[in-house]
N, CA and C atoms as an extended XYZ file, in Angstrom:
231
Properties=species:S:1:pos:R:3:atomname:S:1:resname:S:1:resid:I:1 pbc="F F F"
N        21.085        1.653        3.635 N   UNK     1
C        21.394        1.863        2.233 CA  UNK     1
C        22.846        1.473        1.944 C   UNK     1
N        23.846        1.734        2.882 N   UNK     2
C        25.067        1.504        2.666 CA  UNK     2
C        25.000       -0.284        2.717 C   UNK     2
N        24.614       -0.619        3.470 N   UNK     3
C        24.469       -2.247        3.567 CA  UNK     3
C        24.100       -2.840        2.328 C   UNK     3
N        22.997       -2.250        1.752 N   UNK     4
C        22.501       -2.824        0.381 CA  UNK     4
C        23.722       -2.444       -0.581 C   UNK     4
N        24.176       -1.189       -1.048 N   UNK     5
C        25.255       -1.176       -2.105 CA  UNK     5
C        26.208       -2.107       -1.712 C   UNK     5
N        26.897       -2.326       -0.185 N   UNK     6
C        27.643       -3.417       -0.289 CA  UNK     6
C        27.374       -4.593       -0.832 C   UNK     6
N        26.449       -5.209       -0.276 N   UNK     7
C        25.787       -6.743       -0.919 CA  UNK     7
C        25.968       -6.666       -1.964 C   UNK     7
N        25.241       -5.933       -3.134 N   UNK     8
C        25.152       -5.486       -4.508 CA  UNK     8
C        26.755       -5.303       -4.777 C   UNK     8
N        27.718       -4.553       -4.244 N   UNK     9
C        29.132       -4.792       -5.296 CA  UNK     9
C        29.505       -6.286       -4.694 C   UNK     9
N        29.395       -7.145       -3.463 N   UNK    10
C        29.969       -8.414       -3.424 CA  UNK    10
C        29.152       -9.129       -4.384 C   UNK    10
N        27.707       -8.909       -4.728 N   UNK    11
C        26.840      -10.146       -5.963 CA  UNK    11
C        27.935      -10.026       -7.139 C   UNK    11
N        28.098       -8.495       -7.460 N   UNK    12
C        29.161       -8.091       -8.814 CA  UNK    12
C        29.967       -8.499       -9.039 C   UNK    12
N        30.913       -8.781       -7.664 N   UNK    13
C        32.239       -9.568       -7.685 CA  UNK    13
C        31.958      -10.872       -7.915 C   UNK    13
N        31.246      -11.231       -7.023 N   UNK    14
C        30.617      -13.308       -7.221 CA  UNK    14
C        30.576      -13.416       -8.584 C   UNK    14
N        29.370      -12.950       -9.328 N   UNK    15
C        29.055      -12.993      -10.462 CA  UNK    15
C        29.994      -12.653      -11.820 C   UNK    15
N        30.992      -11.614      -11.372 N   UNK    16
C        32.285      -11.457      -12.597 CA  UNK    16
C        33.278      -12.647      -12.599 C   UNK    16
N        33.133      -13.362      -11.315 N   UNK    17
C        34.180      -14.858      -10.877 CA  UNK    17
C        33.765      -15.871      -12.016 C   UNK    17
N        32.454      -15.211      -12.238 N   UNK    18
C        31.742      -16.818      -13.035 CA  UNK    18
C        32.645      -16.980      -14.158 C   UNK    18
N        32.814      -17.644      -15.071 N   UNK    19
C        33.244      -18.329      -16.542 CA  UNK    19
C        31.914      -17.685      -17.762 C   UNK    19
N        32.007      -17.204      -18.316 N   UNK    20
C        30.699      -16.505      -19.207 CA  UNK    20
C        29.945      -17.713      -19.427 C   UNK    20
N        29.961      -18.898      -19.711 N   UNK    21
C        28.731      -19.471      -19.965 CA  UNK    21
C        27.657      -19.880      -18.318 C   UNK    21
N        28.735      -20.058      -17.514 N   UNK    22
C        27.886      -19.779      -16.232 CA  UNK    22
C        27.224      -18.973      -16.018 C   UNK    22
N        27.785      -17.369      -16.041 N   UNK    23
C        26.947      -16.293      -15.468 CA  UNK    23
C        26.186      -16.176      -16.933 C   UNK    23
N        26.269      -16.682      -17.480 N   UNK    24
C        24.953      -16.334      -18.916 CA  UNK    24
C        23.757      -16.775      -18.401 C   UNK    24
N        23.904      -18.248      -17.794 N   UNK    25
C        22.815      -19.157      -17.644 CA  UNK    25
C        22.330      -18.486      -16.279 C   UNK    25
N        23.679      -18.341      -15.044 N   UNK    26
C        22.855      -17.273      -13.795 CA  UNK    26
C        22.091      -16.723      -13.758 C   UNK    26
N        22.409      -15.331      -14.985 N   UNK    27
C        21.694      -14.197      -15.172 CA  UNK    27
C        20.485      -14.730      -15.464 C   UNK    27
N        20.179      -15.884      -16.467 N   UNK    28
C        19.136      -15.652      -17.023 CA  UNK    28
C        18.158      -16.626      -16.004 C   UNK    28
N        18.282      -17.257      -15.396 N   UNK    29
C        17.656      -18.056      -14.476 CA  UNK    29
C        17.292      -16.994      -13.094 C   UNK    29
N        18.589      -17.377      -12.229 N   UNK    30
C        18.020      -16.405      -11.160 CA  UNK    30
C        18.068      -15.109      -10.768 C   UNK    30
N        19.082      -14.213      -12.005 N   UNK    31
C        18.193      -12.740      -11.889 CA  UNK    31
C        16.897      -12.315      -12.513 C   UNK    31
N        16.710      -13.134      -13.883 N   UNK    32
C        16.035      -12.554      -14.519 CA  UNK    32
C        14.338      -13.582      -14.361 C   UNK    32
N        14.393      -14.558      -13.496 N   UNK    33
C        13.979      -15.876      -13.154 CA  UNK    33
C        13.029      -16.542      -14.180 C   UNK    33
N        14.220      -16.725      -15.488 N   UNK    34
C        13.607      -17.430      -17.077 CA  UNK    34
C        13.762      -18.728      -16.832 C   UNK    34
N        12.343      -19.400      -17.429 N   UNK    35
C        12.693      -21.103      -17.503 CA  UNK    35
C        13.990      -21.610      -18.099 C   UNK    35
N        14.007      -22.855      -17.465 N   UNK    36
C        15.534      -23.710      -17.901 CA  UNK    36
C        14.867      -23.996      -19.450 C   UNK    36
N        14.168      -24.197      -20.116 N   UNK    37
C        13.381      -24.537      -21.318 CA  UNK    37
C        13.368      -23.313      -22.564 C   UNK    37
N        13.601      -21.935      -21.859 N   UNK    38
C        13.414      -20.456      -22.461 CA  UNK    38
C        14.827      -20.106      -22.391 C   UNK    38
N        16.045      -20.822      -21.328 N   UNK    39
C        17.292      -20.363      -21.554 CA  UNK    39
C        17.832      -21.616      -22.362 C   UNK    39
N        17.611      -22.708      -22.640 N   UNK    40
C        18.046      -22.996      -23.666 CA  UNK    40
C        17.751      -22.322      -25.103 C   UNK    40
N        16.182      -21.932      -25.067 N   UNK    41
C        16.390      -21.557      -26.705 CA  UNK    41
C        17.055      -20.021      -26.813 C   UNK    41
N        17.353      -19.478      -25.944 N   UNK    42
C        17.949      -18.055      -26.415 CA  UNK    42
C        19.293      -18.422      -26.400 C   UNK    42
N        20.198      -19.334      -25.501 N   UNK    43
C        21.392      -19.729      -25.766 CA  UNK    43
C        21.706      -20.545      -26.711 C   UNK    43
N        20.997      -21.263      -27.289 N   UNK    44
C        21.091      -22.005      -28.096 CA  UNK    44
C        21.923      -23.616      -27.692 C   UNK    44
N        21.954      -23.828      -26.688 N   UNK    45
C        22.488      -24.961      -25.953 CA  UNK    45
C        21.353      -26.283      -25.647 C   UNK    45
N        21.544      -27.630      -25.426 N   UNK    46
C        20.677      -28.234      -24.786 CA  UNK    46
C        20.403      -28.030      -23.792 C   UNK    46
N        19.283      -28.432      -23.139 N   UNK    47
C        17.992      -28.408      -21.842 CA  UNK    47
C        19.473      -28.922      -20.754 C   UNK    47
N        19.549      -29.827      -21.061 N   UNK    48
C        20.202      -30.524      -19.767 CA  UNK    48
C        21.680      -29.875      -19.626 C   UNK    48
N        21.876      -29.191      -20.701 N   UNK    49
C        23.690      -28.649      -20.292 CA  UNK    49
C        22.733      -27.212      -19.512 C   UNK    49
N        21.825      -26.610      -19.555 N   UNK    50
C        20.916      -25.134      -18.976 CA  UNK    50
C        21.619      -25.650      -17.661 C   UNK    50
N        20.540      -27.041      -17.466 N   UNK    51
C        20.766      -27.048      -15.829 CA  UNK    51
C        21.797      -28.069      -15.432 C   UNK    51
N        23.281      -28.344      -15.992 N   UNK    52
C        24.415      -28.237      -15.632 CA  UNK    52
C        24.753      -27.270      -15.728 C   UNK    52
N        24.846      -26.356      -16.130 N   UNK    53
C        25.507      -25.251      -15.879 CA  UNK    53
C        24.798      -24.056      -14.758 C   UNK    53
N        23.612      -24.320      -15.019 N   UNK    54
C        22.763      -23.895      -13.176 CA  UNK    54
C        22.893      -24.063      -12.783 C   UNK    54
N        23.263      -25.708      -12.265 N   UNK    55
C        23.810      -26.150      -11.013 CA  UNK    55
C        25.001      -25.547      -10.595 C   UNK    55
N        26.256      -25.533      -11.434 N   UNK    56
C        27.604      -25.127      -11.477 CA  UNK    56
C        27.701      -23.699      -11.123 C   UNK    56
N        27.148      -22.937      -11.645 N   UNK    57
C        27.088      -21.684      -11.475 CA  UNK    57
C        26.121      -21.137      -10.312 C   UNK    57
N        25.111      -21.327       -9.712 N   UNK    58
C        24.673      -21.850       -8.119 CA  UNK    58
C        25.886      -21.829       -7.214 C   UNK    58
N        26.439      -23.022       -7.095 N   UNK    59
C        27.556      -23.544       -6.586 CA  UNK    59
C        28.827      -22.387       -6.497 C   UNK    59
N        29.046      -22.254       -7.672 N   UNK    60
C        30.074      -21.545       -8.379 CA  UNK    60
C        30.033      -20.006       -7.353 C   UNK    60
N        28.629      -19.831       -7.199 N   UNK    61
C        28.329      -18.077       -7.037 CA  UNK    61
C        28.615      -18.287       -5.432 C   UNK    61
N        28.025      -19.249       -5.234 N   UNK    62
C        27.581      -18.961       -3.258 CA  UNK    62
C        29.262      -19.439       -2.733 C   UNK    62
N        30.185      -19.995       -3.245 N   UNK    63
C        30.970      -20.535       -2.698 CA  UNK    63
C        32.005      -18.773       -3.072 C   UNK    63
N        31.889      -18.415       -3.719 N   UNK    64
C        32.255      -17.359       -4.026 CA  UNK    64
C        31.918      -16.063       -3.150 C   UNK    64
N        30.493      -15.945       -3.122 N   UNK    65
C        30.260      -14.927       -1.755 CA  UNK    65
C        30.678      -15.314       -0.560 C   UNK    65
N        30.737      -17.086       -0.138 N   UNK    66
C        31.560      -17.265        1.129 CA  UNK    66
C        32.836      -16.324        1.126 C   UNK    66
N        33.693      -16.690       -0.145 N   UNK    67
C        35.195      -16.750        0.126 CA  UNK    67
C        35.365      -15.081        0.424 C   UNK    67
N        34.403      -14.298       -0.374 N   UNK    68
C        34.323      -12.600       -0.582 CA  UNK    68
C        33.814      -12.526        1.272 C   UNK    68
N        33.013      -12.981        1.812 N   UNK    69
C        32.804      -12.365        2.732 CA  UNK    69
C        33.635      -12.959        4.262 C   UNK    69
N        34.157      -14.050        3.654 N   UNK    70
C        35.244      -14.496        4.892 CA  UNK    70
C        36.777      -13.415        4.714 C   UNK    70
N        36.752      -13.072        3.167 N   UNK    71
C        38.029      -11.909        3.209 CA  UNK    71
C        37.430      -10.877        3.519 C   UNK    71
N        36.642      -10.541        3.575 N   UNK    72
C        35.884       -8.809        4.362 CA  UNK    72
C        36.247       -9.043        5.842 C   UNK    72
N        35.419      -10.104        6.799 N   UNK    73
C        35.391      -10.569        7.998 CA  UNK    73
C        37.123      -10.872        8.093 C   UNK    73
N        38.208      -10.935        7.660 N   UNK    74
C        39.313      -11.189        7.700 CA  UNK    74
C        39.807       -9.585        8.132 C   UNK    74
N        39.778       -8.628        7.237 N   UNK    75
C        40.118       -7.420        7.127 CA  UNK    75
C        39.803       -6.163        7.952 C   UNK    75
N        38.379       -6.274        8.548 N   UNK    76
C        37.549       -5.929        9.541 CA  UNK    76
C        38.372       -5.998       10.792 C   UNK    76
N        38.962       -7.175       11.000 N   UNK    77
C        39.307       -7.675       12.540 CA  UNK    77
C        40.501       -6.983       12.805 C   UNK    77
């Protein structure tokens, strides 16, 4: 259980790193797992900026839990 709340506050941290139109499109893709077609019309953005900014924010998140969990593994030692 302690393992899971950790994971869960490093997603929090990843995910507060984002730029708001990133973690808009995050949230709504792979937490909430809404079509790229259904997050354009609630954002009101085009199809193809959805998944530039999916891509980016993908990218954006995991390179982010690296950097969070290479400073944990830093601090640990």
């Amino acid at each position: 259980e302690l393992e899971h709340a950790e994971r869960l506050a490093l997603a929090r941290r990843a995910l507060a790193a984002l730029d708001v139109e990133k973690r808009e499109v995050f949230v709504l893709g792979c937490v909430e797992q809404r079509a790229a077609a259904e997050i354009a019309e609630l954002t009101g953005v085009p199809l193809n900026t959805v998944y530039s900014r999916l891509r980016a924010a993908r990218r954006s998140f995991a390179a982010e839990i690296a950097r969070l969990e290479a400073a944990a593994a830093r601090r640990a030692r």
